[in-house]
XYZ file of C-alpha atoms in Angstrom:
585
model
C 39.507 -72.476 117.734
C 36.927 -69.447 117.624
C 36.285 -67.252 120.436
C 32.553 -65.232 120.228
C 32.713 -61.457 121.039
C 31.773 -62.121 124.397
C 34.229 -64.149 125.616
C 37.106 -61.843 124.160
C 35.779 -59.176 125.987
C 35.130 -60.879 129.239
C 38.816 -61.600 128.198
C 39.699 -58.560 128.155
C 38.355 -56.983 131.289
C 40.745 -60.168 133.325
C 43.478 -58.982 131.677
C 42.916 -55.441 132.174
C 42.101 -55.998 135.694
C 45.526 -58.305 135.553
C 47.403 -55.298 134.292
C 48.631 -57.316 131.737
C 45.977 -54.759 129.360
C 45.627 -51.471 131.132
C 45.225 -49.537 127.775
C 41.751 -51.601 126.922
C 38.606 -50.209 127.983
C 36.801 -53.173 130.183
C 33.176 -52.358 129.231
C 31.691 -48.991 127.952
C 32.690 -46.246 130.943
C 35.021 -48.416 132.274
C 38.202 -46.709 130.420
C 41.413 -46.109 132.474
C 38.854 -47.028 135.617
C 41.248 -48.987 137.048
C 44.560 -47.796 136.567
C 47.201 -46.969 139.114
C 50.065 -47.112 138.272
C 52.601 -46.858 141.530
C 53.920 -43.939 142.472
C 55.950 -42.669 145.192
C 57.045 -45.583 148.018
C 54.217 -46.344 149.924
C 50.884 -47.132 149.140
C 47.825 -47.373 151.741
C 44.753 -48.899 150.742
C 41.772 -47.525 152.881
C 38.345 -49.265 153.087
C 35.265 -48.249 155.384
C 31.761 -48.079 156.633
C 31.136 -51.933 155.127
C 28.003 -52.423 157.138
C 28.690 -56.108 156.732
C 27.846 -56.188 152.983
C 29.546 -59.316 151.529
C 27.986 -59.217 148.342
C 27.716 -56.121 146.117
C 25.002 -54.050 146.149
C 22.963 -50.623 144.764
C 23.595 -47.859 147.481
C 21.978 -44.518 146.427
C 24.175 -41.364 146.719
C 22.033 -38.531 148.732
C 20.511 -35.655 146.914
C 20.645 -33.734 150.634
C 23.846 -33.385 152.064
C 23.790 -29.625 153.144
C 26.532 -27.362 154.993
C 26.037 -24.789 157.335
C 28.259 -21.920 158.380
C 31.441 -22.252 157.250
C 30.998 -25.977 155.642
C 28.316 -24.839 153.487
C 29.467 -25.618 150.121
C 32.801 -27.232 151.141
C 33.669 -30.662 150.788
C 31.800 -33.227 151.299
C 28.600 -31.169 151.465
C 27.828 -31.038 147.591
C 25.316 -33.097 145.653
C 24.860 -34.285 142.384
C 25.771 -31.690 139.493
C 27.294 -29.402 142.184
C 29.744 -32.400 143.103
C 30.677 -33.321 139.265
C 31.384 -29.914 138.530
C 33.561 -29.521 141.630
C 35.446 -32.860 141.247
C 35.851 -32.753 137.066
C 33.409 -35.956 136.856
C 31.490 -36.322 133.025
C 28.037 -36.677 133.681
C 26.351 -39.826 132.467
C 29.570 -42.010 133.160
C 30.648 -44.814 135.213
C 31.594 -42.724 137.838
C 28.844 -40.155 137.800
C 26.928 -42.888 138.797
C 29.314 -44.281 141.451
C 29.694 -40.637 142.947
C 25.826 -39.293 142.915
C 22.138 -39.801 143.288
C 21.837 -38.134 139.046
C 19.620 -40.918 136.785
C 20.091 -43.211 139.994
C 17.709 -45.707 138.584
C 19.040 -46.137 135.136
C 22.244 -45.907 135.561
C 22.015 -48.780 137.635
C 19.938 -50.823 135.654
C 22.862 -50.166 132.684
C 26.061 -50.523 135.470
C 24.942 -52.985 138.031
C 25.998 -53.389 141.727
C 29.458 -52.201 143.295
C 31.235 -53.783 145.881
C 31.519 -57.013 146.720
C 34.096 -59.020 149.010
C 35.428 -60.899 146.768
C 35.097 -58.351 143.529
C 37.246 -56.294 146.624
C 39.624 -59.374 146.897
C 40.699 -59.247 143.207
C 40.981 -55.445 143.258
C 42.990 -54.907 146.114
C 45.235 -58.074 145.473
C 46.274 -55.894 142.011
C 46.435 -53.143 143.808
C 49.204 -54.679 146.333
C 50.931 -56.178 143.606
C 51.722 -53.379 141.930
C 52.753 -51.589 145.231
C 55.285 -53.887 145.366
C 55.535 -56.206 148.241
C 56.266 -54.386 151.847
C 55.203 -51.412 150.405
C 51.577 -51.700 151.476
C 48.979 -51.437 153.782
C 44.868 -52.393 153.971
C 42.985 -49.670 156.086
C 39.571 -50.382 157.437
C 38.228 -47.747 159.272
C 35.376 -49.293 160.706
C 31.877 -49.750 160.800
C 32.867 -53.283 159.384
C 30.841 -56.199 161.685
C 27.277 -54.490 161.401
C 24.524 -53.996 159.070
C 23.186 -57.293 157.331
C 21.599 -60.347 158.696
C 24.397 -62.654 158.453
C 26.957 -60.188 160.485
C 23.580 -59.761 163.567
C 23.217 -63.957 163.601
C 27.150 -64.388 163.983
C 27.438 -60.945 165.881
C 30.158 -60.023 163.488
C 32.080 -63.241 163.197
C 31.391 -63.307 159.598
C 32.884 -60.101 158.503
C 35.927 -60.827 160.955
C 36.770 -64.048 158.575
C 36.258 -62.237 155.579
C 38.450 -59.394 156.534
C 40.979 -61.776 157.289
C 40.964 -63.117 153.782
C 40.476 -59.690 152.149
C 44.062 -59.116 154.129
C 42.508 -56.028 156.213
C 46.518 -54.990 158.299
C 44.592 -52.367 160.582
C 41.064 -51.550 162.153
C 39.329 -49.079 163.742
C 36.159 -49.159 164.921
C 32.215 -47.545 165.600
C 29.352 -50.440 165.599
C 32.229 -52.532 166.370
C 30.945 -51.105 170.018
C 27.474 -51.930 169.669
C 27.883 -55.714 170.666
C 28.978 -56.914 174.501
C 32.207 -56.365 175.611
C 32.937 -59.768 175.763
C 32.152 -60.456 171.711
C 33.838 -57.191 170.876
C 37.278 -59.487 172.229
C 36.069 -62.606 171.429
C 36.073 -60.795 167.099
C 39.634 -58.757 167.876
C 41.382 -62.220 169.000
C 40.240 -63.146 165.713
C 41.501 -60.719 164.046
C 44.377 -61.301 162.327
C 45.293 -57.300 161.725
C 45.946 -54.417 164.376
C 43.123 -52.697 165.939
C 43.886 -49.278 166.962
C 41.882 -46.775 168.852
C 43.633 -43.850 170.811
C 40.491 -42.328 172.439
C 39.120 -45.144 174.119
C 39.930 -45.073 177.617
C 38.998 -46.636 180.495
C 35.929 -44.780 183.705
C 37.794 -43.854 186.842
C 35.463 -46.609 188.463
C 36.928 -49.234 185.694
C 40.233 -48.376 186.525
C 40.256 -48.762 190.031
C 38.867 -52.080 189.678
C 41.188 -53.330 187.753
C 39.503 -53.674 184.258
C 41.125 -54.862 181.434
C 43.047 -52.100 179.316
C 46.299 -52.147 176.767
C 47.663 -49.219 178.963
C 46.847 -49.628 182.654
C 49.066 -46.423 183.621
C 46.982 -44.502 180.901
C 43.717 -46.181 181.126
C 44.012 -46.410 177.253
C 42.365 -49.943 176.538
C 42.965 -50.439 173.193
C 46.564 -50.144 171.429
C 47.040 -46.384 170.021
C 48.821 -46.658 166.975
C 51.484 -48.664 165.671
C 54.580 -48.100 163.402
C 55.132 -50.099 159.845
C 58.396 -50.188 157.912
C 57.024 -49.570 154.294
C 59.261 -48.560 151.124
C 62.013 -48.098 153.403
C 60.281 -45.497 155.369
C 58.770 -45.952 159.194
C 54.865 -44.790 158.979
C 52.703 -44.251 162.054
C 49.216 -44.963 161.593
C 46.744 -43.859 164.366
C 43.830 -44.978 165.239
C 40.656 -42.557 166.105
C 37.302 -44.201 166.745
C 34.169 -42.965 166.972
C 34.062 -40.735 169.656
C 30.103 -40.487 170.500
C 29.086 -44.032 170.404
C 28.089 -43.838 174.172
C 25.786 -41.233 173.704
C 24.459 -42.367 169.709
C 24.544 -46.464 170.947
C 23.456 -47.514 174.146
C 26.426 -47.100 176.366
C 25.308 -50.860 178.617
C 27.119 -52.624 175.894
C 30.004 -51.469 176.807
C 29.524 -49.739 180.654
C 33.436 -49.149 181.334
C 34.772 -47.205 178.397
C 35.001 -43.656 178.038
C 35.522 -41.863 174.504
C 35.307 -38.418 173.078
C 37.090 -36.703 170.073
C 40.334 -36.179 172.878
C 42.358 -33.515 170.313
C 44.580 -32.927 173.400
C 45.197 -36.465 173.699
C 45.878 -36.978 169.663
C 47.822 -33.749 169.401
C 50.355 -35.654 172.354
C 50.216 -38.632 170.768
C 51.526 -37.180 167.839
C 54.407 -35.040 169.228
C 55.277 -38.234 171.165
C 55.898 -40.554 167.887
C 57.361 -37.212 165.822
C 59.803 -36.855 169.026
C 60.730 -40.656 169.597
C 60.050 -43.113 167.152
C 62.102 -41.566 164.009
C 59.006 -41.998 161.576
C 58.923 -40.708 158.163
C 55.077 -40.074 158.222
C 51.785 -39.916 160.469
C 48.680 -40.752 159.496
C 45.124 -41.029 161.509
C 42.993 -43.912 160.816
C 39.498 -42.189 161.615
C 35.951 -42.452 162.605
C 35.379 -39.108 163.615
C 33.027 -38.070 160.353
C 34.611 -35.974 157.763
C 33.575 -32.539 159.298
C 35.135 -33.264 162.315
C 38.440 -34.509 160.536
C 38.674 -31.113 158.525
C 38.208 -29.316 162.003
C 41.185 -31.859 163.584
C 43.227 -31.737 160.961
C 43.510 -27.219 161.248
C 44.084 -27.884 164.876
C 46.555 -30.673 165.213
C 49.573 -30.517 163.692
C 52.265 -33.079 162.613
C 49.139 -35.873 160.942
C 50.776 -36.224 157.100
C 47.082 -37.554 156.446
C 43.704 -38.497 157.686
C 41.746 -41.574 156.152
C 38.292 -41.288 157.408
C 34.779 -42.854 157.891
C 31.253 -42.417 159.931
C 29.671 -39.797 157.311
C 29.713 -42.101 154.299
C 31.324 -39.279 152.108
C 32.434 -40.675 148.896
C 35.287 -37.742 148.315
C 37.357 -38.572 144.778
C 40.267 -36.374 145.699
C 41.301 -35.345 149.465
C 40.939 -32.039 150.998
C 44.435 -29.957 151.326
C 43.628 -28.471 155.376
C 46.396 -26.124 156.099
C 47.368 -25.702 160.064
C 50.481 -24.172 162.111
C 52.372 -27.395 161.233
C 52.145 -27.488 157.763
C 49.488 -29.629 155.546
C 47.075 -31.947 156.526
C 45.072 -34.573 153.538
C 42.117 -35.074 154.490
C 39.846 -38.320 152.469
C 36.559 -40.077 153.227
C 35.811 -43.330 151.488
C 32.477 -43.694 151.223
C 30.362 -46.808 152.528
C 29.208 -50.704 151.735
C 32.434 -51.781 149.939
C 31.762 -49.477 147.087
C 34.952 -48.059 146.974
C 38.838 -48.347 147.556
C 40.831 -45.140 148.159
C 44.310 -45.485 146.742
C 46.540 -43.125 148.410
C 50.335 -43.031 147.799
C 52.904 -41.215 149.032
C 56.205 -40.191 147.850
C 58.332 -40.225 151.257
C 61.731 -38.940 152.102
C 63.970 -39.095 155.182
C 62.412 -35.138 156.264
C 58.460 -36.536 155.468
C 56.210 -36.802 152.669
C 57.244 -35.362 149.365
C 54.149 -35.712 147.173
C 51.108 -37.720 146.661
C 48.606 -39.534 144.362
C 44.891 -40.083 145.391
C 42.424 -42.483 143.425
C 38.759 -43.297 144.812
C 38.069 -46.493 142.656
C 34.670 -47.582 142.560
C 34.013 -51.194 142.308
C 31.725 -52.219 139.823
C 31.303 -56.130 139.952
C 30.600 -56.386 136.510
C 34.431 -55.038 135.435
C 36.142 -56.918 138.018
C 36.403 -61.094 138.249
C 35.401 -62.086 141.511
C 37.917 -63.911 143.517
C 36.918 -68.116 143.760
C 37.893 -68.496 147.079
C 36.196 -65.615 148.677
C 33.346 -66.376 146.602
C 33.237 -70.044 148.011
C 33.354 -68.453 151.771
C 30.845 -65.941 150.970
C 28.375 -69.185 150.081
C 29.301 -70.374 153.221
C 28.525 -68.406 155.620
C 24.894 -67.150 154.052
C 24.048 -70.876 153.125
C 22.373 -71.315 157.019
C 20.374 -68.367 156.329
C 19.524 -68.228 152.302
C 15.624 -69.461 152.807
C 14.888 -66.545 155.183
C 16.877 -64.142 153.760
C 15.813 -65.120 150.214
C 11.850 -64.073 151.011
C 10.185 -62.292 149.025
C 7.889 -59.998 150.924
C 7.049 -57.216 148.585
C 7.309 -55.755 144.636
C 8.006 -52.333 144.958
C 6.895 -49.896 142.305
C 9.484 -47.026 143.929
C 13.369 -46.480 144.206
C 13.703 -47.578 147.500
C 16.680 -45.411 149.272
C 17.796 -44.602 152.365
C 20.721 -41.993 152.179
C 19.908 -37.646 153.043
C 19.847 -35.152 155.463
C 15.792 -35.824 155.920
C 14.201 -38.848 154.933
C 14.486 -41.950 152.464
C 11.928 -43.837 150.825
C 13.145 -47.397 152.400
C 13.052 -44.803 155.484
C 9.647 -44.248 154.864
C 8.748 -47.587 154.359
C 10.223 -48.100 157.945
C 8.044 -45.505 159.080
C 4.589 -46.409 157.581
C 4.883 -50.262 158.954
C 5.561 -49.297 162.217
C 1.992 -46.964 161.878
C 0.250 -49.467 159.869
C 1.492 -52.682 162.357
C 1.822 -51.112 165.840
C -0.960 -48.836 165.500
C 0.406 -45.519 166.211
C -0.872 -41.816 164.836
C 3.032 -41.093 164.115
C 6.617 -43.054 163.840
C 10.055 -41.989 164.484
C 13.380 -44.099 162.851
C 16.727 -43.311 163.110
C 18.456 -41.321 160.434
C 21.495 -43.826 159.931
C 23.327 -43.795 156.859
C 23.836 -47.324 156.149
C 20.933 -49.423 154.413
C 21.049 -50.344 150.514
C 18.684 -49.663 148.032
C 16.170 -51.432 146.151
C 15.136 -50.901 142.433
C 11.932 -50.362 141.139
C 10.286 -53.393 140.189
C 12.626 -55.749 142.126
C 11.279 -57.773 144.943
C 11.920 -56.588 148.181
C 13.607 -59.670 149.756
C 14.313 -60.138 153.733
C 17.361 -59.464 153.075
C 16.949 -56.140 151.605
C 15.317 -55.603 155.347
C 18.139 -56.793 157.537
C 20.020 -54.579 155.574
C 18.166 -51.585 156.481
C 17.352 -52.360 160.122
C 19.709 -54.856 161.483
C 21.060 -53.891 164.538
C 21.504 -55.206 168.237
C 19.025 -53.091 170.148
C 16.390 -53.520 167.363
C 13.415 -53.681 169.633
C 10.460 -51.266 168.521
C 8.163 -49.048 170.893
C 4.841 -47.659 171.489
C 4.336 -44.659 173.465
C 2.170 -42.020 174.164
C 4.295 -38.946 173.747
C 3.227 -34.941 173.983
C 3.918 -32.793 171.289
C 6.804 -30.789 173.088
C 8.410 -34.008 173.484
C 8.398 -34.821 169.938
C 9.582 -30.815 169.512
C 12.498 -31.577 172.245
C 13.532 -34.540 170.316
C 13.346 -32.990 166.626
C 15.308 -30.123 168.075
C 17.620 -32.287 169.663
C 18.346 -34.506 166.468
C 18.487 -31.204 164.280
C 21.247 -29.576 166.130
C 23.380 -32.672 165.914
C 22.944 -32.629 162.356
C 23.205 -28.926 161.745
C 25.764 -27.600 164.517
C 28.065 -25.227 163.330
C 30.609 -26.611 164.867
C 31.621 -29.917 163.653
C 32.707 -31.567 167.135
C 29.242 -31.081 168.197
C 28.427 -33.481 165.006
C 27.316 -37.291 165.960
C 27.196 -37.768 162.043
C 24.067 -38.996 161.716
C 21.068 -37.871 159.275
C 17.760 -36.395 160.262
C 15.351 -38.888 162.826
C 12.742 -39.964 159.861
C 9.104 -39.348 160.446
C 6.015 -40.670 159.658
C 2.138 -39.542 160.111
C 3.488 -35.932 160.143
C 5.615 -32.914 158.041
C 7.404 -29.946 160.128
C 9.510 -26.733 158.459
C 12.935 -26.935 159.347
C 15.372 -23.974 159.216
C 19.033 -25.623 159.661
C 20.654 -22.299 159.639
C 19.537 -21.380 162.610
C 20.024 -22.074 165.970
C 19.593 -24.708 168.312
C 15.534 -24.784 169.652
C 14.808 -22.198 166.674
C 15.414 -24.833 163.613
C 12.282 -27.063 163.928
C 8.763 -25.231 163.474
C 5.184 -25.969 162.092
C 5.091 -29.541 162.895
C 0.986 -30.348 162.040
C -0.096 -34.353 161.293
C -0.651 -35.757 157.261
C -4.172 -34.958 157.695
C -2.948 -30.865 158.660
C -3.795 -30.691 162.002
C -0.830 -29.269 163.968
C 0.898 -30.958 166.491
C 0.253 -28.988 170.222
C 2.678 -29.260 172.654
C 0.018 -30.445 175.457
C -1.441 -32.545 173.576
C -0.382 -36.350 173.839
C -0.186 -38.593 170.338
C 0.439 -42.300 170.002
C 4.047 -42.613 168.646
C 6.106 -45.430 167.600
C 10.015 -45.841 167.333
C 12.671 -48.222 167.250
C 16.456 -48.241 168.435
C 15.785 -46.787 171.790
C 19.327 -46.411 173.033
C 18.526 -46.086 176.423
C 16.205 -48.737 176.969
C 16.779 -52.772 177.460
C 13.105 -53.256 177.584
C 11.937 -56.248 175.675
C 10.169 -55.335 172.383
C 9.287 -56.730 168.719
C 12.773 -56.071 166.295
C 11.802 -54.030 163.710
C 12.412 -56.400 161.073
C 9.555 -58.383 161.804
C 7.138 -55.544 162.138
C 8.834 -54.108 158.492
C 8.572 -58.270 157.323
C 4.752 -58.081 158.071
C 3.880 -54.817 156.928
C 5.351 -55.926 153.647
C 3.930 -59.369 153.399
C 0.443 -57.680 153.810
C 0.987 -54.994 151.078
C 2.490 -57.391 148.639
C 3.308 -53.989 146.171
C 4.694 -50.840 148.005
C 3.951 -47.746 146.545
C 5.225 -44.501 148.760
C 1.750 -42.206 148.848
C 2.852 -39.899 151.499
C 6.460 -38.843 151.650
C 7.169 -36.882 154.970
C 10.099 -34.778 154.092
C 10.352 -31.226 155.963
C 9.469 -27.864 154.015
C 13.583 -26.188 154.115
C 14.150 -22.146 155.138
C 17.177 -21.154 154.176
C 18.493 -23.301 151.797
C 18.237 -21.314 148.180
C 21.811 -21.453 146.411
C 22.925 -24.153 148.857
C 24.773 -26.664 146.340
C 24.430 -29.273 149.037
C 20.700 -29.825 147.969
C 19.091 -30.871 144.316
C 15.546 -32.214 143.266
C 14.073 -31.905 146.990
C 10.431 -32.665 146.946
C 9.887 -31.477 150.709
């Protein structure tokens, strides 16, 4: 029997990915990618920010991610060559790719998608296996049931199912929240994991009726945290949700639960577990955002380690926070199934010993996707392959959505609301979660769900003066920019279209946003009134057109999509900032 070249090496990469070959590269760049080798006693596998993407994807790493005040060139606010240089990477590598925006499009043309449920399930079942059995644990830390079409039409059912057969132990949650109350515990029943979230608790009003809650004494409603016997040692793991999503979601999907970052509340619920339940180890499952996690972790003592979500911060090693208690690790693991953080810890009977940290990025063309997840996958998008197979658009531009200040799919976003609703300028959220598009690839409905689909997707037309539009640039800057991280919501810049502003995000709040003036130059006066269009009004049930249809048209009439006009702010402030590389604005 003969075997051609590229069989062996598809060969090759199984086995490696097996560990029956970890020596063997598994494609050029993809050397040693995958090894980890155990050590210590327990290892925790921690996944999060999926957005509901089942199948892998191309997910641009920002080229703005700045830092002010005392995060300015810390961790995770570095871009690009500042981050290789800082984390040891080789540029023009595997993982150079995986970890920044540098030669995004070619280096994904020569590496292909990451992610990938059922690239994940093969992964992460090698991953357990050579943990040993008991000696492991799945972390998702939310941000799982939203952000494609398939997880809006089965309001999250599908990525429920799937993290059942990914083997997902513990949850924790953010756009979890976004859906009624009643779907939220319709998905948990169907969970087969623990969901954990110490900060939810129940209104005053709630309580006195009588609403449901885990804790009635407490008014906690979800279970806290939970204790798991693994290598022999007990481990707490807490959960920590998001704590804003009343104020950055509409807060009628979910009219009886109160939230907040509650460090008293953690900082008891520690000392409570360290006092009575003889663990070995604590560690927070979070959704706080990675700047509020370094700012918990120098306040609260007795957390071994925080695994965290919300900012999309793909961090390859964890940040070492010291506080009154000792050490606290500190991680992030990026977003849309692109990577799984390894962390293992060498425990004793007085706490953890030592550790080993690994951010492996999944590239689907090293790893053998799992049949059976692969067969489920089919399922579930079969009922909606025709519409989410259209092809509305070529585009001739990298299509991204991920920085501080705008994104071309952003943009796009932007200029069909103008174009389709008629309005002189257009506002859309800054969220981090949306994949990108390469050029020349057809921009598929799909490709649009993924950017807009949420469940108050209803766009607006208003007329609006131009010290509203101040107010809310203002409003959305100091979230961004606060210098103090637990007055963070986590979210990017609101994107703009039909007009440029300077924006100074060193300074203070009503002082950052200035010289806001249409594309044409005319500047925007505050008694004047302009048409304005927007989308993902949190505060309003109103019935409206979902943005996906007005982005669906927009693109069906353009047929190519070119981005002419890109409205990025003109930055003060921001020389020497290694948060910030190649900005056009």
């Amino acid at each position: 029997m003969t075997i051609s070249r590229r069989d062996f090496l598809m060969a090759m990469q199984a086995a490696a990915l097996a560990g029956l070959a970890p020596k063997l590269a598994l494609a050029k760049g993809g050397e040693g990618l995958y090894d980890a080798p155990k050590f210590g006693n327990v290892r925790l596998l921690h996944l999060t920010d999926i957005h509901g993407q089942l199948l892998p994807v191309h997910f641009r790493e920002p080229n703005v991610n700045l830092g002010v005040g005392p995060s300015k060139g810390r961790v995770p606010h570095l871009v690009g060559s500042h981050f290789l240089d800082h984390f040891g990477i080789p540029s023009d590598t595997r993982r150079s790719h995986a970890f920044t925006y540098l030669n995004y499009t070619e280096a994904a043309q020569e590496y292909g998608r990451l992610g990938g449920f059922a690239h994940l399930k093969t992964l992460i079942d090698q991953l357990r296996e050579q943990a040993g059995e008991g000696n492991s644990l799945l972390l998702d830390g939310g941000d799982l049931w939203q952000g494609s079409g398939t997880a809006f039409w089965t309001q999250g059912e599908d990525m429920v199912e799937a993290s059942n057969r990914l083997g997902i132990d513990i949850l924790t949650a953010h756009w979890e929240f976004t859906y009624p109350e009643e779907q939220i515990r319709k998905n948990l029943s169907a969970f087969k994991g623990e969901f954990l979230a110490q900060n939810v608790f129940l209104s005053d009003e709630a309580m006195f009726m009588g609403a449901e809650a885990y804790d009635e004494a407490s008014g906690r409603v979800f279970k806290p945290y939970t204790i798991r016997e693994l290598g022999g040692k007990r481990v707490a793991i807490i959960g920590q949700a998001f704590p804003y999503t009343p104020i950055a979601n509409p807060s009628y999907f979910i009219p009886d639960w109160r939230m907040g970052i509650r460090e008293g509340e953690m900082q008891a619920l520690v000392n409570e577990i360290r006092d009575n339940e003889r663990v070995n180890a604590v560690v927070v499952l979070s959704h706080n955002g990675m700047d509020v996690d370094l700012k918990m972790a120098s306040r609260v003592t007795g957390i071994d380690a925080i695994l965290g979500g919300h900012t999309h911060d793909a961090v390859p090693q964890p940040t070492e926070v010291k506080n009154p208690g000792g050490t606290t690790l500190v991680g992030n693991a990026g977003t849309n199934g692109k990577y799984v953080a390894v962390l293992d810890l060498d425990i004793g009977n007085n706490g953890v010993r030592g550790y080993e940290y690994k951010l492996l990025p999944v590239f689907s063309d090293l790893i053998k996707p799992d049949p059976s997840m692969t067969s489920f996958i089919e399922e579930v998008r079969a009922p909606y392959l025709d519409k989410l197979g259209e092809k509305l658009a070529i585009t001739d531009d990298l299509l991204y959505r991920r920085g501080n200040f705008n994104g071309t799919m952003d943009q796009v976003i932007c200029d069909a609301q103008r174009k389709v609703l008629d309005a002189q300028i257009s506002l859309s959220p800054g969220f981090r979660w949306g994949t990108t598009v390469l050029p020349g690839d057809a921009i598929t409905m799909d490709d649009v769900m993924n950017a807009t689909a949420i469940t108050y997707p209803e766009t607006y037309v208003r007329e609006m003066s131009g010290a509203d539009l101040m107010l809310i640039m203002e409003d959305v800057a100091d979230n961004l920019f606060n210098k103090d991280p637990y007055y963070q919501q986590g979210g990017d810049m609101v994107r703009v279209g039909g007009m440029d502003y300077t924006c100074d995000p060193t300074a203070s709040m009503n002082s950052r946003i200035s010289d806001m003036r249409l594309n044409n130059g005319e500047p925007i006066e505050a008694s004047k009134m302009y048409k304005v269009a927007g989308w993902a009004t949190v505060n309003s049930r109103a019935p409206g057109r979902p943005i996906w249809d007005v982005v669906a048209d927009y693109l069906r009439s353009e047929k190519t999509v070119r981005i002419d006009k890109f409205n990025t702010p003109t930055l003060k402030n921001v020389a020497g900032n290694p948060g910030i590389e190649d900005y056009a604005g």
